[in-house]
C-alpha cells in the first residue's frame, strides 16, 4: 500500500544492496564455473585450455575425495548431534528456577564469541598438547598414557573444539524457543495427569521442533565451511581434511585452480541443497 | 511460571547449572589465568590454578614483539568499517522492504539470504584474482568490502525485522507533516529504530571481528587483523603458552564484553527472525 | 482556502476495485464526515485525498489546483491518525514543531506557534514530556496540535476517537467541534460511529462498498434517507423496517418507522405486541416488541419513564407523517 512515488523511491533505495549482492554472487560464481572447465595452473603454465568435465571427474575420483567427504560428514554430523542433544538439555536446565541465572547464561554463551583461531589454538596447545596440555596432566594424574589428540584422534578433537564453539548457539536458540512456550499448555498437561517425561516428549519436544530444525540448518551451513579450526590445528593432516579444506589446498597450496574450482562448484551445490530447506522455513515465517 | 519451587530443588538446579556453566567457560577462564603466569608456571605439572605470582609481563612482551596494536587497529577498522558501511547501505533497503512491500519483497529477502550461503571456498580463487587485479590484496579497504558483502544479508534482515515493528502510520504522519524521504528516514525512522540498529551494529561487528576465512586468505602483513595474528602462533618456537594466552585474551576480551550485551539480539539476528 | 474536489476518482488494489468512480466536492470551511460500516472504503478515500495512496484514475483538486500527483508533503493537508502516530522519540514540543521544522521556519516563529497551539489545547504543562508519558486524551491533543500549527488548507481525521474511552470521546468530540468553529478550516473526518457523524458534521457522506449512498446535512439524512441503507445507518436506535402486507397498505415494498416515531398506548393501537426487553434509561425507555405479526422485533422509543414490563401486551401507533416508504430497489419513494 503506497504511492507510485514511494514505490519508485523504494526501488531506488533497494538498488545499492541488490546490485552489490548480485555482483558479489554472480561474478565469482561465473568465474568459478569458467575455471572449472579449464586446465588452469597459475604457476605451471597458466591457462592450458578447455577440458570439459575433466576437473569434475578428477575431483571426485581423486584418492582424497571420499576421505574428505567422510571427514566432512563426521564433523558436521558429530557437531550437530552433540550441540543439539546437549543444547536441548542445557536449555531445559537453564529454564529452571535458580540463583544467578543471568550469570550462568553468560558463562554458557561466552565460547560463541571467541575468535575461531583463538579457540582452536587454545584447545590445541593448552588442552590437547600431549606433553604440556591439561588433558595430558589429567591423564598422567590417573596413571594413563597421554593421548596424541590431534594426530591419533584428530576428527574427534576437531568435533570437540567445534562443538564447544557452537553449543552456545544451539543452547541460546533452544532456550529462547522454550521460553516462548506458553506455560499454560504445560499446566494444562499437568492437570491432565501427564508426568514430566511425558510432558517433555509430547509438549516441549514438538514445540522445539522448529527451533531444532533451524539450528540444524544454520549450523550445517556454517559447519560445511569451517576452516580456521582445521587450518591452525592439523592443517588438514591426519584424516581431518574436509571438503572445504581440500578445495582450499587444491586452489592455494597446489595452485590447481581448475580442479579446485570444480570442487567449489560441488560445494556450492551441496550448500544450496541445505539452503533450500532453510529458505522454506524462513520463508514460511515471513508470511506470519 | 510464577510458581513456588521448593528451595531444595532450586539449590540442586543452581549447583548443576553453575557446574556446567563453569565447565563450558573453563577454557576461556584458563586462558585468562594463564596469561598472567610466567611461561614456566604455565606448563607446571600439576597445573597451578590461582596461587601463582601474577605478572603482566606477557602482555608487555606480546605488545613489543609483534606490534599487537597494529593488528588490533586493523581488526577495529575492518570490523567497524564493514559494519557501518553495511548499515548505511542496508537502512534504505530495509526501509523499502518493510514499508513499501511488493510481491517480490519476500523473494528478494530470501535471495539475499541465499548469497550468505555461498561457500566461501567455492569462490576463493576468483576473489583472489579480482583482489590482485584491483590491488586490494592485503589492504584494509579490500577486507572492509568483502566482510561488508558477507554480512550485508544479515544486516538487511535484522534491520527489516526491526523496522517491521515500527507502525507505518508514524512514517505517514511525517510525510503529511511535510517531511521528504530523506527527512523521514533521518529524523523519524532512524531515531525510532536506534535500539534495533544498535544491536545490528553490535552483532555484525562481532561476526566481522571473528571472521576467519577471508581475513586469513586475503591478508599478509599490512592489513592482517587479530585472527591472522593469533593464527601465526600455530607454528611456535619455545615456551609460549603464557604469551599465547595474553594475546588471545586481548583478542577476545572486547568481543566477549560486546557479545554479552548483544546476547538477546543474537538469536534473532542469526535465525533471520525465525526464532524470537 | 480548503476546497477539495474529487472527480471520477477510482481506486483498485490489484483486480479489486475498492472505490468505483466517485465525484465529491468538499466546500471551503466545511466539516465533512465520511461515515459507513468498516470496510466501506472511507479510510481509503481519506488516504487518497491525503496522497498516501495513489488514485487509480480521476482527478483530485485542492483549491482549484490539480493535486492528483502531488506528494502528501506538498498538499498542505494535515492529518490526525487513529493511532495518533506521534513520534515517540521526541518531546511533545518537538512533535508539535516537527511540521514547522520540515517547513524550515525560523526557531522563534516555531516556538511562538508551538506555544500558541499548546495553550489552545491545554498542553503547556506537558511540552517537555514524551508521548509515552501522556494519557490517551493528551496524546490525541498533541496529534491535533501537530496538525494545527502548520495552518493547513484542510484537516483530515482518521477515526481519531476510536482509541479513547466513552467519556473522553464525548469530551474530545466537543473540543474538535469547537476547534472547527474557531479555525473555520475545512475538516474531513472519518468515523464508523453515526453519533459522531450526526453531532459534528456540516455535511455527512454515507459510504458503502466505496459508493456514496447519500450526501447531506445530518438532518437531511435523518429526515429523508435516500435508501434503506442510509435509513438504517443513520439514527439510533435503528429504524424499524417492515415488509409485506403492512408495507403494501402504503403501496411500498418496505416501510420504515423510527423508534421515536411510534407511540405506545395501553390498549388498542394500530399494531399490537408483547414487550420483550424493556430498557429503562430514565430520560428514555426503549422497548423491544415481539409478536406484532408485521416484523420479528419492533423497537420503540418512549420519552421519559414509561412503566411497561416484560410480557406486557401493548398497542403501538406510528405517526402517519413519519412513515418512510421504499420501493423494491430499496430506494425512497416520494
Tab-separated table of N, CA, C and O in Angstrom, chain B residues 36-144:
chain	number	residue	atom	x	y	z
B	36	UNK	N	48.449	-14.510	32.890
B	36	UNK	CA	49.110	-13.779	33.979
B	36	UNK	C	50.228	-14.605	34.618
B	36	UNK	O	50.797	-14.212	35.627
B	37	UNK	N	50.504	-15.779	34.039
B	37	UNK	CA	51.556	-16.620	34.618
B	37	UNK	C	52.878	-16.399	33.885
B	37	UNK	O	52.899	-15.846	32.780
B	38	UNK	N	53.959	-16.872	34.494
B	38	UNK	CA	55.211	-16.918	33.734
B	38	UNK	C	55.144	-18.171	32.863
B	38	UNK	O	54.350	-19.075	33.114
B	39	UNK	N	55.998	-18.220	31.842
B	39	UNK	CA	55.965	-19.375	30.945
B	39	UNK	C	56.201	-20.669	31.703
B	39	UNK	O	55.598	-21.704	31.392
B	40	UNK	N	57.047	-20.634	32.713
B	40	UNK	CA	57.337	-21.847	33.462
B	40	UNK	C	56.111	-22.315	34.242
B	40	UNK	O	55.750	-23.491	34.228
B	41	UNK	N	55.439	-21.374	34.894
B	41	UNK	CA	54.237	-21.741	35.653
B	41	UNK	C	53.151	-22.252	34.721
B	41	UNK	O	52.355	-23.112	35.094
B	42	UNK	N	53.131	-21.702	33.517
B	42	UNK	CA	52.053	-22.042	32.589
B	42	UNK	C	52.045	-23.530	32.249
B	42	UNK	O	50.986	-24.080	31.966
B	43	UNK	N	53.203	-24.168	32.269
B	43	UNK	CA	53.223	-25.589	31.914
B	43	UNK	C	53.521	-26.467	33.125
B	43	UNK	O	53.848	-27.644	32.986
B	44	UNK	N	53.432	-25.881	34.325
B	44	UNK	CA	53.753	-26.635	35.536
B	44	UNK	C	52.886	-27.883	35.655
B	44	UNK	O	51.732	-27.887	35.228
B	45	UNK	N	53.472	-28.942	36.207
B	45	UNK	CA	52.725	-30.177	36.433
B	45	UNK	C	52.884	-30.551	37.898
B	45	UNK	O	54.003	-30.734	38.365
B	46	UNK	N	51.854	-30.640	38.680
B	46	UNK	CA	50.458	-30.385	38.329
B	46	UNK	C	50.177	-28.895	38.053
B	46	UNK	O	50.888	-28.049	38.572
B	47	UNK	N	49.156	-28.633	37.256
B	47	UNK	CA	48.847	-27.253	36.876
B	47	UNK	C	48.511	-26.393	38.097
B	47	UNK	O	47.933	-26.893	39.060
B	48	UNK	N	48.881	-25.123	38.031
B	48	UNK	CA	48.552	-24.206	39.119
B	48	UNK	C	47.298	-23.453	38.715
B	48	UNK	O	47.193	-22.971	37.585
B	49	UNK	N	46.372	-23.375	39.644
B	49	UNK	CA	45.113	-22.730	39.256
B	49	UNK	C	45.112	-21.235	39.580
B	49	UNK	O	45.102	-20.397	38.687
B	50	UNK	N	45.117	-20.917	40.866
B	50	UNK	CA	45.022	-19.494	41.229
B	50	UNK	C	46.255	-18.977	41.948
B	50	UNK	O	46.582	-17.800	41.861
B	51	UNK	N	46.972	-19.892	42.666
B	51	UNK	CA	48.026	-19.395	43.539
B	51	UNK	C	49.375	-19.402	42.838
B	51	UNK	O	50.134	-20.353	42.910
B	52	UNK	N	49.608	-18.352	42.117
B	52	UNK	CA	50.902	-18.195	41.447
B	52	UNK	C	51.233	-16.709	41.498
B	52	UNK	O	50.403	-15.896	41.927
B	53	UNK	N	52.464	-16.372	41.091
B	53	UNK	CA	52.832	-14.954	41.075
B	53	UNK	C	52.266	-14.304	39.818
B	53	UNK	O	52.699	-14.612	38.708
B	54	UNK	N	51.290	-13.465	40.025
B	54	UNK	CA	50.638	-12.834	38.878
B	54	UNK	C	51.596	-11.844	38.224
B	54	UNK	O	52.272	-11.088	38.911
B	55	UNK	N	51.640	-11.884	36.904
B	55	UNK	CA	52.556	-10.973	36.216
B	55	UNK	C	51.904	-10.414	34.947
B	55	UNK	O	51.069	-11.060	34.322
B	56	UNK	N	52.298	-9.207	34.611
B	56	UNK	CA	51.763	-8.589	33.392
B	56	UNK	C	52.779	-8.655	32.248
B	56	UNK	O	52.542	-8.149	31.161
B	57	UNK	N	53.863	-9.322	32.557
B	57	UNK	CA	54.989	-9.398	31.631
B	57	UNK	C	54.564	-9.842	30.225
B	57	UNK	O	54.973	-9.266	29.224
B	58	UNK	N	53.705	-10.881	30.163
B	58	UNK	CA	53.312	-11.422	28.863
B	58	UNK	C	52.665	-10.370	27.970
B	58	UNK	O	52.886	-10.346	26.772
B	59	UNK	N	51.864	-9.545	28.599
B	59	UNK	CA	51.169	-8.522	27.812
B	59	UNK	C	52.181	-7.557	27.194
B	59	UNK	O	52.058	-7.169	26.044
B	60	UNK	N	53.198	-7.204	28.016
B	60	UNK	CA	54.233	-6.308	27.500
B	60	UNK	C	54.982	-6.964	26.347
B	60	UNK	O	55.171	-6.363	25.289
B	61	UNK	N	55.362	-8.222	26.563
B	61	UNK	CA	56.141	-8.912	25.539
B	61	UNK	C	55.341	-9.000	24.236
B	61	UNK	O	55.848	-8.694	23.156
B	62	UNK	N	54.082	-9.389	24.358
B	62	UNK	CA	53.250	-9.536	23.159
B	62	UNK	C	53.169	-8.214	22.412
B	62	UNK	O	53.325	-8.147	21.191
B	63	UNK	N	52.958	-7.171	23.158
B	63	UNK	CA	52.830	-5.861	22.537
B	63	UNK	C	54.131	-5.462	21.839
B	63	UNK	O	54.133	-5.046	20.686
B	64	UNK	N	55.268	-5.631	22.541
B	64	UNK	CA	56.545	-5.183	21.980
B	64	UNK	C	56.955	-6.017	20.775
B	64	UNK	O	57.342	-5.502	19.745
B	65	UNK	N	56.837	-7.329	20.930
B	65	UNK	CA	57.394	-8.194	19.922
B	65	UNK	C	56.614	-8.180	18.616
B	65	UNK	O	57.187	-8.211	17.542
B	66	UNK	N	55.328	-8.157	18.722
B	66	UNK	CA	54.596	-8.377	17.484
B	66	UNK	C	53.771	-7.171	17.057
B	66	UNK	O	52.961	-7.277	16.158
B	67	UNK	N	54.006	-6.055	17.694
B	67	UNK	CA	53.229	-4.883	17.324
B	67	UNK	C	51.744	-5.210	17.344
B	67	UNK	O	51.016	-5.013	16.376
B	68	UNK	N	51.344	-5.741	18.454
B	68	UNK	CA	49.963	-6.147	18.653
B	68	UNK	C	48.981	-5.031	18.289
B	68	UNK	O	47.936	-5.275	17.682
B	69	UNK	N	49.349	-3.829	18.659
B	69	UNK	CA	48.425	-2.711	18.469
B	69	UNK	C	48.005	-2.551	17.011
B	69	UNK	O	46.867	-2.194	16.733
B	70	UNK	N	48.948	-2.856	16.087
B	70	UNK	CA	48.570	-2.667	14.697
B	70	UNK	C	47.519	-3.680	14.244
B	70	UNK	O	46.574	-3.347	13.535
B	71	UNK	N	47.684	-4.920	14.709
B	71	UNK	CA	46.670	-5.934	14.378
B	71	UNK	C	45.311	-5.555	14.967
B	71	UNK	O	44.280	-5.684	14.323
B	72	UNK	N	45.387	-5.097	16.194
B	72	UNK	CA	44.147	-4.688	16.860
B	72	UNK	C	43.470	-3.581	16.057
B	72	UNK	O	42.267	-3.624	15.778
B	73	UNK	N	44.279	-2.618	15.668
B	73	UNK	CA	43.736	-1.486	14.918
B	73	UNK	C	43.132	-1.958	13.596
B	73	UNK	O	42.049	-1.526	13.207
B	74	UNK	N	43.827	-2.909	12.928
B	74	UNK	CA	43.273	-3.462	11.691
B	74	UNK	C	41.921	-4.121	11.952
B	74	UNK	O	40.973	-3.952	11.183
B	75	UNK	N	41.839	-4.875	13.041
B	75	UNK	CA	40.575	-5.534	13.368
B	75	UNK	C	39.462	-4.514	13.576
B	75	UNK	O	38.346	-4.680	13.087
B	76	UNK	N	39.796	-3.466	14.324
B	76	UNK	CA	38.783	-2.447	14.609
B	76	UNK	C	38.311	-1.792	13.315
B	76	UNK	O	37.110	-1.660	13.058
B	77	UNK	N	39.260	-1.423	12.482
B	77	UNK	CA	38.916	-0.748	11.227
B	77	UNK	C	38.096	-1.674	10.328
B	77	UNK	O	37.059	-1.286	9.777
B	78	UNK	N	38.543	-2.913	10.222
B	78	UNK	CA	37.880	-3.834	9.292
B	78	UNK	C	36.478	-4.193	9.797
B	78	UNK	O	35.496	-4.096	9.053
B	79	UNK	N	36.389	-4.564	11.083
B	79	UNK	CA	35.070	-4.937	11.607
B	79	UNK	C	34.149	-3.726	11.664
B	79	UNK	O	32.994	-3.776	11.243
B	80	UNK	N	34.683	-2.618	12.177
B	80	UNK	CA	33.860	-1.404	12.298
B	80	UNK	C	33.472	-0.867	10.938
B	80	UNK	O	32.306	-0.563	10.678
B	81	UNK	N	34.459	-0.767	10.045
B	81	UNK	CA	34.197	-0.198	8.725
B	81	UNK	C	33.174	-1.009	7.963
B	81	UNK	O	32.225	-0.466	7.394
B	82	UNK	N	33.347	-2.342	7.971
B	82	UNK	CA	32.421	-3.157	7.186
B	82	UNK	C	31.014	-3.071	7.767
B	82	UNK	O	30.030	-3.033	7.017
B	83	UNK	N	30.903	-3.011	9.083
B	83	UNK	CA	29.578	-2.961	9.694
B	83	UNK	C	28.884	-1.636	9.410
B	83	UNK	O	27.720	-1.601	9.013
B	84	UNK	N	29.613	-0.538	9.605
B	84	UNK	CA	28.990	0.772	9.393
B	84	UNK	C	28.593	0.938	7.928
B	84	UNK	O	27.475	1.360	7.607
B	85	UNK	N	29.508	0.552	7.040
B	85	UNK	CA	29.207	0.656	5.612
B	85	UNK	C	27.968	-0.187	5.278
B	85	UNK	O	27.067	0.253	4.557
B	86	UNK	N	27.939	-1.403	5.835
B	86	UNK	CA	26.798	-2.282	5.592
B	86	UNK	C	25.500	-1.660	6.061
B	86	UNK	O	24.482	-1.726	5.374
B	87	UNK	N	25.536	-1.044	7.222
B	87	UNK	CA	24.302	-0.466	7.757
B	87	UNK	C	23.835	0.705	6.913
B	87	UNK	O	22.640	0.863	6.640
B	88	UNK	N	24.803	1.511	6.440
B	88	UNK	CA	24.420	2.650	5.607
B	88	UNK	C	23.729	2.168	4.324
B	88	UNK	O	22.742	2.749	3.872
B	89	UNK	N	24.244	1.071	3.772
B	89	UNK	CA	23.627	0.550	2.544
B	89	UNK	C	22.302	-0.151	2.861
B	89	UNK	O	21.361	-0.132	2.074
B	90	UNK	N	22.241	-0.772	4.047
B	90	UNK	CA	21.075	-1.602	4.357
B	90	UNK	C	19.863	-0.796	4.834
B	90	UNK	O	18.731	-1.226	4.619
B	91	UNK	N	20.073	0.336	5.482
B	91	UNK	CA	18.915	1.066	6.020
B	91	UNK	C	17.907	1.420	4.923
B	91	UNK	O	16.713	1.118	5.062
B	92	UNK	N	18.340	2.038	3.827
B	92	UNK	CA	17.335	2.341	2.787
B	92	UNK	C	16.671	1.081	2.234
B	92	UNK	O	15.459	1.065	2.011
B	93	UNK	N	17.468	0.033	2.061
B	93	UNK	CA	16.899	-1.202	1.519
B	93	UNK	C	15.864	-1.783	2.481
B	93	UNK	O	14.773	-2.185	2.078
B	94	UNK	N	16.209	-1.792	3.768
B	94	UNK	CA	15.274	-2.341	4.751
B	94	UNK	C	14.032	-1.462	4.860
B	94	UNK	O	12.922	-1.960	5.044
B	95	UNK	N	14.203	-0.157	4.720
B	95	UNK	CA	13.036	0.746	4.715
B	95	UNK	C	12.087	0.331	3.590
B	95	UNK	O	10.885	0.179	3.787
B	96	UNK	N	12.655	0.138	2.406
B	96	UNK	CA	11.823	-0.221	1.252
B	96	UNK	C	11.059	-1.509	1.514
B	96	UNK	O	9.865	-1.591	1.254
B	97	UNK	N	11.775	-2.500	2.035
B	97	UNK	CA	11.134	-3.802	2.195
B	97	UNK	C	10.090	-3.788	3.307
B	97	UNK	O	9.066	-4.445	3.209
B	98	UNK	N	10.361	-3.043	4.356
B	98	UNK	CA	9.446	-3.057	5.486
B	98	UNK	C	8.219	-2.182	5.234
B	98	UNK	O	7.123	-2.526	5.662
B	99	UNK	N	8.388	-1.072	4.540
B	99	UNK	CA	7.272	-0.125	4.454
B	99	UNK	C	6.656	-0.024	3.071
B	99	UNK	O	5.553	0.509	2.931
B	100	UNK	N	7.352	-0.459	2.056
B	100	UNK	CA	6.755	-0.463	0.715
B	100	UNK	C	6.893	-1.865	0.144
B	100	UNK	O	7.552	-2.065	-0.863
B	101	UNK	N	6.297	-2.851	0.838
B	101	UNK	CA	6.496	-4.214	0.366
B	101	UNK	C	5.778	-4.428	-0.962
B	101	UNK	O	4.739	-3.823	-1.211
B	102	UNK	N	6.379	-5.248	-1.794
B	102	UNK	CA	5.706	-5.603	-3.047
B	102	UNK	C	5.668	-7.119	-3.113
B	102	UNK	O	6.092	-7.796	-2.184
B	103	UNK	N	5.178	-7.618	-4.227
B	103	UNK	CA	5.079	-9.059	-4.363
B	103	UNK	C	6.457	-9.704	-4.314
B	103	UNK	O	6.611	-10.839	-3.936
B	104	UNK	N	7.460	-8.916	-4.741
B	104	UNK	CA	8.786	-9.513	-4.859
B	104	UNK	C	9.635	-9.377	-3.596
B	104	UNK	O	10.717	-9.927	-3.516
B	105	UNK	N	9.136	-8.618	-2.621
B	105	UNK	CA	9.956	-8.350	-1.441
B	105	UNK	C	10.452	-9.631	-0.780
B	105	UNK	O	11.626	-9.768	-0.454
B	106	UNK	N	9.532	-10.562	-0.615
B	106	UNK	CA	9.900	-11.801	0.064
B	106	UNK	C	10.977	-12.549	-0.729
B	106	UNK	O	11.940	-13.054	-0.155
B	107	UNK	N	10.805	-12.580	-2.042
B	107	UNK	CA	11.796	-13.276	-2.857
B	107	UNK	C	13.161	-12.616	-2.751
B	107	UNK	O	14.184	-13.282	-2.672
B	108	UNK	N	13.154	-11.280	-2.753
B	108	UNK	CA	14.433	-10.581	-2.668
B	108	UNK	C	15.116	-10.868	-1.340
B	108	UNK	O	16.318	-11.136	-1.275
B	109	UNK	N	14.333	-10.852	-0.270
B	109	UNK	CA	14.901	-11.128	1.043
B	109	UNK	C	15.512	-12.526	1.097
B	109	UNK	O	16.620	-12.727	1.594
B	110	UNK	N	14.781	-13.485	0.575
B	110	UNK	CA	15.284	-14.855	0.608
B	110	UNK	C	16.510	-15.007	-0.288
B	110	UNK	O	17.461	-15.698	0.054
B	111	UNK	N	16.463	-14.322	-1.411
B	111	UNK	CA	17.622	-14.396	-2.301
B	111	UNK	C	18.866	-13.815	-1.614
B	111	UNK	O	19.960	-14.381	-1.683
B	112	UNK	N	18.672	-12.679	-0.919
B	112	UNK	CA	19.809	-12.085	-0.212
B	112	UNK	C	20.394	-13.075	0.785
B	112	UNK	O	21.600	-13.229	0.903
B	113	UNK	N	19.487	-13.739	1.483
B	113	UNK	CA	19.918	-14.728	2.456
B	113	UNK	C	20.713	-15.832	1.765
B	113	UNK	O	21.713	-16.320	2.290
B	114	UNK	N	20.270	-16.204	0.567
B	114	UNK	CA	20.935	-17.321	-0.106
B	114	UNK	C	22.367	-16.968	-0.492
B	114	UNK	O	23.226	-17.841	-0.528
B	115	UNK	N	22.642	-15.684	-0.739
B	115	UNK	CA	24.026	-15.331	-1.077
B	115	UNK	C	24.948	-15.578	0.113
B	115	UNK	O	26.124	-15.852	-0.029
B	116	UNK	N	24.376	-15.512	1.310
B	116	UNK	CA	25.137	-15.761	2.524
B	116	UNK	C	25.588	-17.210	2.590
B	116	UNK	O	26.518	-17.552	3.297
B	117	UNK	N	24.871	-18.050	1.866
B	117	UNK	CA	25.159	-19.468	1.978
B	117	UNK	C	26.132	-19.963	0.922
B	117	UNK	O	26.472	-21.135	0.887
B	118	UNK	N	26.559	-19.080	0.076
B	118	UNK	CA	27.562	-19.431	-0.910
B	118	UNK	C	28.840	-19.814	-0.166
B	118	UNK	O	29.375	-19.002	0.577
B	119	UNK	N	29.339	-21.043	-0.324
B	119	UNK	CA	30.548	-21.387	0.429
B	119	UNK	C	31.738	-20.564	-0.054
B	119	UNK	O	32.016	-20.493	-1.244
B	120	UNK	N	32.406	-19.946	0.911
B	120	UNK	CA	33.479	-19.020	0.571
B	120	UNK	C	34.552	-19.699	-0.261
B	120	UNK	O	35.064	-19.131	-1.226
B	121	UNK	N	34.840	-20.945	0.096
B	121	UNK	CA	35.936	-21.610	-0.571
B	121	UNK	C	35.650	-21.812	-2.061
B	121	UNK	O	36.548	-21.841	-2.886
B	122	UNK	N	34.360	-21.891	-2.387
B	122	UNK	CA	33.982	-22.077	-3.790
B	122	UNK	C	34.357	-20.896	-4.661
B	122	UNK	O	34.526	-21.036	-5.865
B	123	UNK	N	34.455	-19.735	-4.052
B	123	UNK	CA	34.753	-18.553	-4.856
B	123	UNK	C	36.078	-17.925	-4.438
B	123	UNK	O	36.382	-16.795	-4.789
B	124	UNK	N	36.872	-18.687	-3.688
B	124	UNK	CA	38.122	-18.133	-3.182
B	124	UNK	C	39.028	-17.618	-4.302
B	124	UNK	O	39.490	-16.482	-4.269
B	125	UNK	N	39.238	-18.462	-5.313
B	125	UNK	CA	40.197	-18.043	-6.326
B	125	UNK	C	39.735	-16.820	-7.121
B	125	UNK	O	40.514	-15.884	-7.310
B	126	UNK	N	38.486	-16.815	-7.593
B	126	UNK	CA	38.024	-15.609	-8.289
B	126	UNK	C	38.216	-14.339	-7.462
B	126	UNK	O	38.698	-13.328	-7.977
B	127	UNK	N	37.858	-14.415	-6.191
B	127	UNK	CA	38.009	-13.230	-5.355
B	127	UNK	C	39.489	-12.860	-5.233
B	127	UNK	O	39.874	-11.697	-5.319
B	128	UNK	N	40.295	-13.880	-5.115
B	128	UNK	CA	41.738	-13.682	-5.032
B	128	UNK	C	42.241	-12.944	-6.273
B	128	UNK	O	42.951	-11.948	-6.192
B	129	UNK	N	41.797	-13.433	-7.433
B	129	UNK	CA	42.198	-12.810	-8.696
B	129	UNK	C	41.732	-11.369	-8.780
B	129	UNK	O	42.493	-10.460	-9.143
B	130	UNK	N	40.460	-11.164	-8.444
B	130	UNK	CA	39.903	-9.810	-8.511
B	130	UNK	C	40.701	-8.892	-7.587
B	130	UNK	O	41.032	-7.755	-7.936
B	131	UNK	N	41.027	-9.399	-6.415
B	131	UNK	CA	41.777	-8.586	-5.467
B	131	UNK	C	43.157	-8.209	-6.013
B	131	UNK	O	43.611	-7.088	-5.844
B	132	UNK	N	43.803	-9.180	-6.685
B	132	UNK	CA	45.118	-8.863	-7.247
B	132	UNK	C	44.969	-7.814	-8.343
B	132	UNK	O	45.673	-6.815	-8.379
B	133	UNK	N	43.973	-8.026	-9.211
B	133	UNK	CA	43.736	-7.088	-10.307
B	133	UNK	C	43.506	-5.672	-9.796
B	133	UNK	O	44.020	-4.705	-10.335
B	134	UNK	N	42.707	-5.571	-8.736
B	134	UNK	CA	42.335	-4.244	-8.243
B	134	UNK	C	43.315	-3.725	-7.192
B	134	UNK	O	43.118	-2.651	-6.629
B	135	UNK	N	44.351	-4.491	-6.934
B	135	UNK	CA	45.325	-4.052	-5.930
B	135	UNK	C	44.746	-4.011	-4.531
B	135	UNK	O	45.134	-3.184	-3.707
B	136	UNK	N	43.787	-4.899	-4.248
B	136	UNK	CA	43.140	-4.871	-2.932
B	136	UNK	C	43.715	-5.906	-1.980
B	136	UNK	O	43.366	-5.920	-0.802
B	137	UNK	N	44.604	-6.776	-2.512
B	137	UNK	CA	45.130	-7.828	-1.660
B	137	UNK	C	45.916	-7.205	-0.505
B	137	UNK	O	46.710	-6.293	-0.702
B	138	UNK	N	45.678	-7.730	0.697
B	138	UNK	CA	46.353	-7.225	1.890
B	138	UNK	C	46.102	-5.734	2.126
B	138	UNK	O	46.988	-5.009	2.546
B	139	UNK	N	44.891	-5.286	1.813
B	139	UNK	CA	44.540	-3.908	2.182
B	139	UNK	C	43.314	-3.972	3.087
B	139	UNK	O	42.515	-4.890	2.992
B	140	UNK	N	43.207	-2.969	3.948
B	140	UNK	CA	42.057	-2.954	4.855
B	140	UNK	C	40.775	-2.695	4.088
B	140	UNK	O	39.736	-3.287	4.357
B	141	UNK	N	40.872	-1.829	3.094
B	141	UNK	CA	39.658	-1.474	2.349
B	141	UNK	C	39.089	-2.713	1.659
B	141	UNK	O	37.872	-2.924	1.620
B	142	UNK	N	39.996	-3.564	1.140
B	142	UNK	CA	39.541	-4.784	0.492
B	142	UNK	C	38.743	-5.661	1.448
B	142	UNK	O	37.656	-6.147	1.116
B	143	UNK	N	39.275	-5.832	2.652
B	143	UNK	CA	38.567	-6.663	3.625
B	143	UNK	C	37.267	-6.015	4.087
B	143	UNK	O	36.270	-6.699	4.317
B	144	UNK	N	37.307	-4.694	4.228
B	144	UNK	CA	36.073	-3.995	4.612
B	144	UNK	C	34.980	-4.326	3.604
B	144	UNK	O	33.848	-4.664	3.965
